Amino acid sequence: MVAALVGDPARANMLTALMNGRALTASELAQEAGITPQTASSHLSKLEAGGLVELEKQGRHRYYRLTDDDVAGVLEGLAGLAARTGHMRVRTGPKDPALRRARICYDHLAGDLGVQMLDTMRDRNLVRQKKQEIELTAEGERFLAKHLQISPEMLAHPRRPVCKACLDWSERRHHLAGTLGAAMMQRFNELKWAARDATPGSRVVNFTRTGEKQFATLFGNGKD
Amino acid sequence: MVAALVGDPARANMLTALMNGRALTASELAQEAGITPQTASSHLSKLEAGGLVELEKQGRHRYYRLTDDDVAGVLEGLAGLAARTGHMRVRTGPKDPALRRARICYDHLAGDLGVQMLDTMRDRNLVRQKKQEIELTAEGERFLAKHLQISPEMLAHPRRPVCKACLDWSERRHHLAGTLGAAMMQRFNELKWAARDATPGSRVVNFTRTGEKQFATLFGNGKD
DNA sequence: ACAATGCTTCGGCTACCATCGAAGCATGAA
DNA sequence: TTCATGCTTCGATGGTAGCCGAAGCATTGT
C-alpha cells in the first residue's frame, strides 16, 4: 500500500525533501530524515519498489527523485489534508543555517532573504499581494527596469504566472516565485551577487560581499 | 500524519468501503475490514481525530462517512498510484457499477465516462496532452464555444490551471480536471444532462436519457 | 425493571518493522 | 595495487501499534 510508505515519518521527510523536484543522493536524504545511511537505504528501496521515487545512478552516487507529477500531486493533497486538522509535520525546516538563510526553491530565491525580499517589495508598493495572488505594480516595473534591468516582456510565459506566492519551507511565510522570481534570481547570478553552492545537490545560495550589500540596499529591512 | 492513518490495511479497507459516499455504521465497517468491533472502534476514533471521517450519531448506531470530497479525492489519488505499480490493494475499485461509470472527483467528472471524454477530446485534437500537462487547442476552443457555450475567459483563474490530468481511481487512466473539467461538469448540470445523485454524500453522477445521448454524440467512442 | 443491541474502554499479548552496528560490495582516486 | 567514499546487506534489538477477550456504558425494546 502506497499510503503506508508515506506514513512512516522518516520516509515522509525524505519525500518532503524531494518535493522541490530536484534529485538528492541517498546520504543527503538520510541526513534530511535524521537517520543513518543503512536505514535510509532500506527506506529508499521500499519507496522505489512502491513507484514513488526513481533512481538514477551516477558514479558512486545514487540520485533519487519523485517519479512524476502525479506523485507530487498526491503528496500535496496529503499535506493539504494534514494542514486542515492542524496535524502538521513535527520537523519544521532545515537545520543548516545557511540553507535557512538563502536557498533555491525550484529556480527562485527562498529562505530568510527570499521572504525578506517579498516583504520589502510589498512595503514599497512594488507588488500588491492578495492571499496567494501577487501583482506587479507600475512602480514595481520601473524599479525592476532601473535597478535590475528586467523588462516586463522578459517575464511573459504562456502558462507560468509572472508572480506567485510560494510558501517558504523554513520561514512559513511567502516568498516570490513565478517568472519574476526566477528572473531576479538569474539576475543576481549574472551580477555576481550570489551563486548556488558548489557542492553538487546543495540548494544553498551564497551571497558575495558586494552582493549582500547591494541586496540590502534594495531589499534590506534594517535588521541586518 | 494523515498518510499513516490510510496506511494501515484495516483502516484502508474501511475508507475504501466509504468511497461511494454513503455512511456506514461502525459494525458494518468492522465487517468490511474483517476485524472485531472493538478494534474497529479504535481505528475509527483515530480516523475521526485525523479529520478523514465524520461521525453522526443516530440512536444506538454510529454512522461514519468521509469528511468531504477533498478526502475522497486524495484517496483516489493514492489508489491511482497504487494501481500503477501493480501493488494493488486486494479490493480494487468501487463495486457499485454506477459509481464506476460516472462520479464526481472534487468538482469534475470521473469514472468511465470521464476517461472516455478525455480520450475523445485527445483523439479529435481538442486538447493536446504531454504527460500530465494538457493544453486546449484552438480547435478545442471552437468546439467548446459551439457545443457547450464555454468561452476561454470563463476558464481563466489566477492559480488553477485550465486543464489538468487527474488519475482515475477505477479506470487507472487520466480524466480531465482543472477549470475546464469543472466548467464542463457544471454545464452538464445546467443543461440537465446529468446531476449528482440525490442521496446525501453520494458521489454518483446520474445521466438523463437525453444527456446520455448528447454526451455520446460529443464524446462517444462507439462502444456504447 | 430487565434484557438485548451497538459500541467503547481496558489490559495484555504478539507481530511487525524501524533502527543501528558491523561487514561487504562498488566506484573512483592516488 | 591500495585507500577512501558512497551505499547496501546482514543480524540483532527494541518500541510501537494492531489485535482480541472481557467488562463497561448507552440506547432501545418489552
Coordinates of N, CA, C and O in Angstrom, one line a residue, chain B residues 99-204:
Chain B
L99 N -21.1 4.0 -9.7 CA -20.0 4.8 -9.3 C -18.8 4.6 -10.2 O -18.1 5.5 -10.4
R100 N -18.7 3.4 -10.8 CA -17.6 3.1 -11.7 C -17.8 3.9 -13.0 O -16.9 4.2 -13.7
R101 N -19.1 4.1 -13.4 CA -19.4 4.7 -14.7 C -19.2 6.2 -14.7 O -18.6 6.7 -15.6
A102 N -19.8 6.9 -13.7 CA -19.7 8.3 -13.6 C -19.8 8.8 -12.2 O -20.7 8.4 -11.5
R103 N -18.8 9.6 -11.8 CA -18.9 10.1 -10.4 C -18.1 11.5 -10.4 O -17.5 11.8 -11.3
I104 N -18.3 12.1 -9.2 CA -17.6 13.4 -9.0 C -16.3 13.2 -8.4 O -16.2 12.4 -7.4
C105 N -15.2 13.8 -8.9 CA -13.9 13.8 -8.3 C -13.6 15.3 -8.1 O -13.4 16.1 -9.0
Y106 N -13.6 15.7 -6.8 CA -13.6 17.1 -6.5 C -14.8 17.9 -7.1 O -15.8 17.9 -6.5
D107 N -14.6 18.4 -8.3 CA -15.7 19.1 -8.9 C -15.9 18.8 -10.4 O -16.5 19.5 -11.1
H108 N -15.2 17.7 -10.8 CA -15.3 17.4 -12.2 C -15.6 15.9 -12.4 O -15.7 15.1 -11.5
L109 N -15.8 15.5 -13.7 CA -16.4 14.2 -14.0 C -15.3 13.1 -14.0 O -14.2 13.3 -14.6
A110 N -15.5 12.0 -13.3 CA -14.6 10.9 -13.2 C -15.3 9.6 -13.5 O -16.5 9.6 -13.8
G111 N -14.6 8.5 -13.6 CA -15.2 7.3 -13.9 C -15.0 7.0 -15.4 O -14.4 7.7 -16.2
D112 N -15.7 5.9 -15.9 CA -15.6 5.5 -17.3 C -15.9 6.6 -18.2 O -15.1 6.9 -19.2
L113 N -17.0 7.4 -18.0 CA -17.3 8.4 -18.9 C -16.3 9.6 -18.9 O -16.1 10.2 -19.9
G114 N -15.8 9.9 -17.7 CA -14.8 10.9 -17.6 C -13.5 10.6 -18.4 O -13.0 11.4 -19.1
V115 N -13.1 9.4 -18.3 CA -11.9 8.9 -19.0 C -12.2 8.9 -20.5 O -11.4 9.4 -21.3
Q116 N -13.4 8.5 -20.9 CA -13.8 8.4 -22.3 C -13.8 9.8 -22.9 O -13.4 10.0 -24.0
M117 N -14.3 10.8 -22.1 CA -14.4 12.1 -22.6 C -13.0 12.7 -22.9 O -12.8 13.2 -24.0
L118 N -12.1 12.5 -22.0 CA -10.7 13.0 -22.3 C -10.1 12.3 -23.5 O -9.4 12.9 -24.3
D119 N -10.3 11.0 -23.6 CA -9.8 10.2 -24.7 C -10.3 10.8 -26.0 O -9.5 11.0 -26.9
T120 N -11.6 11.0 -26.1 CA -12.2 11.5 -27.3 C -11.6 12.9 -27.7 O -11.3 13.2 -28.8
M121 N -11.6 13.7 -26.6 CA -11.1 15.1 -26.8 C -9.6 15.1 -27.4 O -9.2 15.9 -28.2
R122 N -8.9 14.1 -26.9 CA -7.5 14.0 -27.4 C -7.5 13.5 -28.8 O -6.8 14.1 -29.7
D123 N -8.3 12.5 -29.1 CA -8.4 12.0 -30.4 C -8.7 13.0 -31.5 O -8.2 13.0 -32.6
R124 N -9.6 13.9 -31.1 CA -10.1 14.9 -32.0 C -9.3 16.2 -32.0 O -9.8 17.2 -32.5
N125 N -8.2 16.2 -31.3 CA -7.3 17.3 -31.3 C -8.0 18.5 -30.6 O -7.7 19.7 -31.0
L126 N -8.9 18.3 -29.7 CA -9.5 19.4 -28.9 C -8.5 19.8 -27.8 O -8.5 20.9 -27.4
V127 N -7.7 18.8 -27.4 CA -6.6 19.1 -26.4 C -5.4 18.3 -26.8 O -5.5 17.4 -27.6
R128 N -4.3 18.8 -26.4 CA -3.0 18.1 -26.6 C -2.5 17.7 -25.2 O -2.4 18.6 -24.3
Q129 N -2.1 16.5 -25.1 CA -1.6 16.0 -23.8 C -0.2 15.6 -23.9 O 0.2 14.8 -24.7
K130 N 0.7 16.1 -23.0 CA 2.0 15.7 -22.8 C 2.2 15.3 -21.4 O 2.3 16.1 -20.5
K131 N 2.3 14.0 -21.1 CA 2.4 13.5 -19.8 C 1.2 14.1 -19.0 O 0.0 13.9 -19.4
Q132 N 1.5 14.8 -17.9 CA 0.4 15.3 -17.1 C -0.1 16.7 -17.5 O -1.0 17.2 -16.9
E133 N 0.6 17.2 -18.5 CA 0.2 18.5 -19.0 C -0.8 18.5 -20.1 O -0.5 17.8 -21.1
I134 N -1.8 19.2 -20.0 CA -2.8 19.3 -21.1 C -3.0 20.7 -21.5 O -3.1 21.6 -20.7
E135 N -3.2 20.8 -22.8 CA -3.4 22.2 -23.4 C -4.6 22.2 -24.3 O -4.8 21.2 -25.0
L136 N -5.4 23.2 -24.2 CA -6.6 23.4 -25.0 C -6.1 23.9 -26.4 O -5.5 24.9 -26.4
T137 N -6.6 23.3 -27.5 CA -6.2 23.8 -28.8 C -7.2 24.8 -29.3 O -8.3 25.0 -28.7
A138 N -6.9 25.5 -30.4 CA -7.8 26.5 -30.9 C -9.1 25.7 -31.4 O -10.2 26.2 -31.2
E139 N -8.9 24.5 -31.9 CA -10.0 23.7 -32.3 C -10.9 23.4 -31.1 O -12.1 23.4 -31.2
G140 N -10.2 23.1 -30.0 CA -10.9 22.8 -28.8 C -11.8 24.0 -28.3 O -12.9 23.8 -27.9
E141 N -11.2 25.2 -28.4 CA -11.9 26.4 -28.0 C -13.2 26.6 -28.9 O -14.3 26.9 -28.3
R142 N -13.1 26.4 -30.2 CA -14.2 26.5 -31.0 C -15.3 25.4 -30.7 O -16.5 25.7 -30.6
F143 N -14.9 24.2 -30.4 CA -15.8 23.2 -30.1 C -16.5 23.5 -28.8 O -17.8 23.4 -28.7
L144 N -15.8 24.0 -27.8 CA -16.5 24.3 -26.5 C -17.5 25.4 -26.7 O -18.6 25.4 -26.1
A145 N -17.1 26.4 -27.4 CA -18.0 27.6 -27.6 C -19.3 27.1 -28.4 O -20.4 27.5 -28.0
K146 N -19.1 26.3 -29.4 CA -20.2 25.9 -30.2 C -21.2 24.9 -29.5 O -22.4 25.1 -29.5
H147 N -20.6 23.9 -28.9 CA -21.5 22.9 -28.3 C -21.8 23.1 -26.8 O -22.8 22.5 -26.4
L148 N -21.0 23.8 -26.1 CA -21.3 23.9 -24.7 C -21.3 25.3 -24.2 O -21.4 25.6 -23.0
Q149 N -21.2 26.3 -25.1 CA -21.2 27.7 -24.7 C -20.2 28.0 -23.6 O -20.5 28.7 -22.7
I150 N -19.0 27.5 -23.8 CA -18.0 27.8 -22.8 C -16.9 28.6 -23.5 O -16.4 28.2 -24.5
S151 N -16.6 29.8 -23.0 CA -15.6 30.7 -23.6 C -14.4 30.6 -22.8 O -14.4 30.4 -21.6
P152 N -13.2 30.9 -23.4 CA -11.9 30.9 -22.8 C -11.9 31.7 -21.5 O -11.3 31.3 -20.5
E153 N -12.5 32.9 -21.6 CA -12.4 33.8 -20.4 C -13.1 33.3 -19.2 O -12.8 33.6 -18.1
M154 N -14.1 32.4 -19.4 CA -14.7 31.7 -18.3 C -13.8 30.8 -17.5 O -14.0 30.4 -16.4
L155 N -12.7 30.4 -18.2 CA -11.9 29.4 -17.6 C -10.6 30.0 -16.9 O -9.9 29.3 -16.3
A156 N -10.4 31.3 -17.1 CA -9.2 31.9 -16.5 C -9.3 31.9 -15.0 O -10.4 32.2 -14.4
H157 N -8.2 31.6 -14.4 CA -8.1 31.6 -13.0 C -6.7 31.8 -12.6 O -5.8 31.3 -13.2
P158 N -6.5 32.7 -11.6 CA -5.1 33.1 -11.3 C -4.2 31.9 -10.9 O -3.0 31.9 -11.4
R159 N -4.7 30.9 -10.2 CA -3.8 29.9 -9.7 C -4.1 28.5 -10.3 O -3.2 27.7 -10.5
R160 N -5.4 28.3 -10.6 CA -5.7 26.9 -11.0 C -5.5 26.8 -12.6 O -5.9 27.7 -13.3
P161 N -4.9 25.8 -13.0 CA -4.7 25.6 -14.5 C -6.1 25.3 -15.2 O -7.0 24.7 -14.5
V162 N -6.1 25.6 -16.4 CA -7.3 25.4 -17.2 C -7.6 23.9 -17.4 O -8.6 23.3 -17.1
C163 N -6.5 23.2 -17.8 CA -6.6 21.7 -18.0 C -5.5 21.1 -17.1 O -4.5 21.6 -16.8
K164 N -5.9 19.9 -16.6 CA -5.0 19.1 -15.8 C -5.4 17.7 -15.9 O -6.6 17.3 -15.9
A165 N -4.4 16.8 -15.9 CA -4.7 15.4 -16.0 C -4.9 14.8 -14.5 O -4.0 15.1 -13.7
C166 N -5.9 14.1 -14.3 CA -6.2 13.6 -12.9 C -6.3 12.1 -13.1 O -7.1 11.6 -13.9
L167 N -5.6 11.3 -12.3 CA -5.6 9.9 -12.4 C -6.9 9.3 -11.9 O -7.3 9.6 -10.7
D168 N -7.5 8.5 -12.7 CA -8.8 8.0 -12.3 C -8.7 6.7 -11.4 O -8.0 5.8 -11.8
W169 N -9.5 6.8 -10.4 CA -9.5 5.7 -9.4 C -9.8 4.3 -10.0 O -9.1 3.4 -9.9
S170 N -11.0 4.3 -10.7 CA -11.4 3.0 -11.1 C -10.8 2.6 -12.5 O -10.5 1.4 -12.7
E171 N -10.5 3.6 -13.3 CA -10.1 3.2 -14.6 C -8.6 3.2 -14.8 O -8.0 2.7 -15.7
R172 N -7.9 3.8 -13.8 CA -6.4 3.8 -13.8 C -5.9 4.6 -15.0 O -4.8 4.3 -15.5
R173 N -6.7 5.5 -15.5 CA -6.2 6.3 -16.6 C -6.6 7.7 -16.3 O -7.4 8.0 -15.4
H174 N -6.1 8.7 -17.1 CA -6.4 10.1 -16.8 C -7.8 10.5 -17.2 O -8.3 10.1 -18.2
H175 N -8.4 11.4 -16.4 CA -9.5 12.1 -16.8 C -9.2 13.6 -16.7 O -8.2 14.0 -16.2
L176 N -10.2 14.5 -17.1 CA -9.9 15.9 -17.2 C -10.3 16.7 -16.0 O -11.4 16.7 -15.6
A177 N -9.3 17.3 -15.4 CA -9.5 18.2 -14.2 C -9.2 19.6 -14.6 O -9.2 20.0 -15.8
G178 N -9.1 20.5 -13.6 CA -8.8 21.9 -13.9 C -10.1 22.7 -14.1 O -11.2 22.2 -13.9
T179 N -10.0 24.0 -14.4 CA -11.2 24.8 -14.5 C -12.1 24.4 -15.7 O -13.3 24.5 -15.6
L180 N -11.4 23.8 -16.7 CA -12.2 23.3 -17.8 C -13.1 22.1 -17.4 O -14.3 22.0 -17.7
G181 N -12.4 21.2 -16.7 CA -13.1 20.0 -16.2 C -14.3 20.4 -15.4 O -15.4 19.8 -15.5
A182 N -14.1 21.4 -14.5 CA -15.1 21.9 -13.6 C -16.3 22.5 -14.4 O -17.4 22.3 -14.2
A183 N -15.8 23.4 -15.4 CA -16.8 24.1 -16.2 C -17.7 23.2 -17.0 O -18.9 23.4 -17.1
M184 N -17.1 22.1 -17.5 CA -17.9 21.2 -18.3 C -18.9 20.5 -17.5 O -20.1 20.3 -17.8
M185 N -18.4 20.0 -16.3 CA -19.4 19.3 -15.4 C -20.5 20.2 -15.0 O -21.7 19.8 -15.0
Q186 N -20.2 21.5 -14.7 CA -21.2 22.5 -14.4 C -22.2 22.6 -15.5 O -23.4 22.7 -15.3
R187 N -21.7 22.7 -16.7 CA -22.5 22.9 -17.9 C -23.5 21.6 -18.1 O -24.6 21.8 -18.4
F188 N -22.9 20.5 -17.8 CA -23.8 19.3 -17.9 C -24.9 19.4 -17.0 O -26.1 19.0 -17.3
N189 N -24.6 19.9 -15.8 CA -25.7 20.1 -14.8 C -26.8 21.1 -15.3 O -28.0 20.8 -15.3
E190 N -26.3 22.2 -15.8 CA -27.2 23.3 -16.2 C -28.1 22.8 -17.4 O -29.2 23.2 -17.5
L191 N -27.5 22.0 -18.3 CA -28.2 21.5 -19.4 C -29.1 20.4 -19.1 O -29.8 19.8 -19.9
K192 N -29.1 20.0 -17.8 CA -29.9 18.8 -17.3 C -29.5 17.5 -18.0 O -30.3 16.7 -18.3
W193 N -28.2 17.4 -18.4 CA -27.7 16.2 -19.0 C -27.4 15.2 -17.8 O -27.5 14.0 -18.0
A194 N -26.9 15.8 -16.7 CA -26.5 14.9 -15.6 C -26.7 15.7 -14.3 O -26.8 16.9 -14.3
A195 N -26.7 14.9 -13.2 CA -26.8 15.5 -11.9 C -26.3 14.6 -10.8 O -26.3 13.3 -11.0
R196 N -25.8 15.1 -9.8 CA -25.3 14.3 -8.7 C -26.4 13.5 -8.1 O -27.5 14.1 -8.0
D197 N -26.2 12.3 -7.7 CA -27.2 11.5 -7.0 C -27.8 12.3 -5.8 O -27.1 13.0 -5.1
A198 N -29.1 12.1 -5.6 CA -29.8 12.8 -4.6 C -29.4 12.4 -3.1 O -29.3 13.2 -2.2
T199 N -29.1 11.1 -3.0 CA -28.7 10.6 -1.6 C -27.5 11.4 -1.1 O -26.5 11.5 -1.8
P200 N -27.7 12.0 0.1 CA -26.7 12.9 0.6 C -25.3 12.2 0.7 O -25.2 11.1 1.2
G201 N -24.3 12.9 0.2 CA -22.9 12.3 0.3 C -22.5 11.4 -0.8 O -21.4 11.1 -0.9
S202 N -23.5 11.0 -1.6 CA -23.2 10.2 -2.7 C -22.4 10.9 -3.8 O -22.6 12.1 -4.0
R203 N -21.4 10.2 -4.4 CA -20.6 10.9 -5.4 C -21.0 10.4 -6.8 O -20.4 10.8 -7.8
V204 N -22.0 9.6 -6.9 CA -22.5 9.1 -8.1 C -23.1 10.2 -9.0 O -23.8 11.1 -8.4

